[in-house]
Amino acid sequence: MKFKFAYILILLLISSVVLAQDKSISGTVSFVTSNNVYVKFDDTRDIEIGKSLQLAGTDCLRVTDKSSTSVVSVVLNNCAVKMGDVVTYIIVVTETEPGTEPSITEPDDEVLPAEVIVPTTLDTEKESIYTENIRGRVSLASYNTFSDLREDRHQFRTRFSLNANHLGDSKFSIESYLTYRNIITPADSRYNGRTNIFNIYNLNVRYDATPSLSVTAGRKINQKASTVGAIDGVQVEKYFGNFYVGAMGGYRPDFQDYGFNSDLLQYGGYFGIQSNSQDFYSETTLGAMEQTNSGATDRRYIFFQHFSTIASDLSLFGSAEMDIFGNTGNETRLTNLYLSARYRISRAANIMVSYDSRKRIIYYETFQTEIEQLLNDDLARQGFRTRINVRPAKILWLGLSYSRRFRSDNQNKSDNFYAYATVSRIPHLGGRINISYNMNSSNYLSSNIYSIRYSREFFENKLGTEVYFRRADYTYDYNIDDQGLNYIGATLNYRISRTWQLSFSGELSQADVENNYRFYTRLTKRFYSKKKK
């Protein structure tokens, strides 16, 4: 009898300990946006809104909404959360004291039948994980030049740009950048070029089939392969966690008018890796392209691109192209190399350095009659540039930059030096003033340019004004007389409303025997729409 009593007592003690232990359920991060993190669970009945989800033992997410199998959350404690991470929700189980009954929650006034399902924001298929964001701009401008000696020139230009991401919170997005120029010339003008010029630099539709798979059709420059240029065709990109792959197929724009040319077929692909954390972001891409002309290989090359930021202070960028096709079919040429670094020393100082080396791109079908001459002059044009900006006082910025262009045969070399000082708020007077100096020297020309600008806003920044004076002195190394020019100009910029803006500029350039009057007028309309969930 004593043995049975002791056995039952031990069982009760063990069961009470087990019941007092905390339980946990695990979920997987299914999607990450700039504002929310979506987590998939088998069941969310025990998850309370406002509670935390843990990643590696740390409270990293706070639940803001839920459905039967998913929750919406926001990031806590600056955690770096990515798709595929496994998070945990801790269910705290409280032991019931002996002799007491568990509390019973009174039901709501209206009890719904069991067959009635009340959908949440995640249960309905109409609710999208995408948010519409539209930004665009339309501008009308005129350029007018009147001269004492030359014929007057007039040009009208229209620009339209649009970035419409996820129209109606859907999977479709539209991107465009279009320009139209109309050049007005006198009846007796000697100008023989086109007078009506319509260019499409960007026009495409993107479909996000899933958060990790997108398909784009139209004319587009791929940001992961920017050196390839615009492609008239289809581009597909797929993410696998931090890795991604892409394929591109279509046509190059025409060499002459940047229009569509079905003879210039091109295709290729790339792969890369992306890293994104609180203090580090990087994107590295490696790919290959085949470009043809009327079915024959015009150019074949490999491209590389890298961008990274470290702790928001150091930014690195690099790109390269290596041609792997030639007359013999196996020639290689490093045709493009660009490296740059920008370092923010402090909030009051930053420095930038860059180096580039570029060779003439040879298209073996397009330049058939010139290939031998181009290869004989196959020298890289190289350049080096450095710039530093400092702010020794709260209202004072100073800057210096130096750049050098050169070739191994010392042809087309140039040195350029630039310095400026800007006072952002002039004591007692208001406004800003900028003083700058630019010196350039090359094989055939030396120039010195001095400039001073004063700008100020009025009427609660609705009216912006600017006046400037610039002096340019040119010294030629050949039998050309030295020349000096004075430029005097002013600008008025009126913000009609939050989305409408009108600007007008006028400039007088004075030479020894000629005066030119230039006028520039532009009307801009901006539009945007952003839905918030």
CSV table of C-alpha atoms in Angstrom, one decimal, residues 53 69 78 84 89 177 184 201 204 234 249 334 345 347-348 371 455 495:
chain,number,residue,atom,x,y,z
A,53,LEU,CA,9.5,35.5,-32.5
A,69,THR,CA,-1.0,29.4,-41.2
A,78,ASN,CA,18.1,45.4,-35.9
A,84,GLY,CA,14.5,30.6,-45.4
A,89,TYR,CA,7.6,31.2,-31.0
A,177,TYR,CA,12.2,57.0,-70.4
A,184,ILE,CA,13.8,74.4,-86.0
A,201,TYR,CA,15.9,54.8,-73.9
A,204,ASN,CA,9.5,47.7,-70.6
A,234,VAL,CA,13.2,39.4,-72.8
A,249,GLY,CA,17.8,37.6,-75.3
A,334,LEU,CA,40.5,43.4,-71.9
A,345,ILE,CA,36.0,59.8,-43.4
A,347,ARG,CA,30.3,63.6,-41.6
A,348,ALA,CA,32.5,66.5,-42.6
A,371,ILE,CA,39.5,45.9,-88.4
A,455,SER,CA,21.5,81.6,-55.2
A,495,ARG,CA,7.4,75.9,-57.7
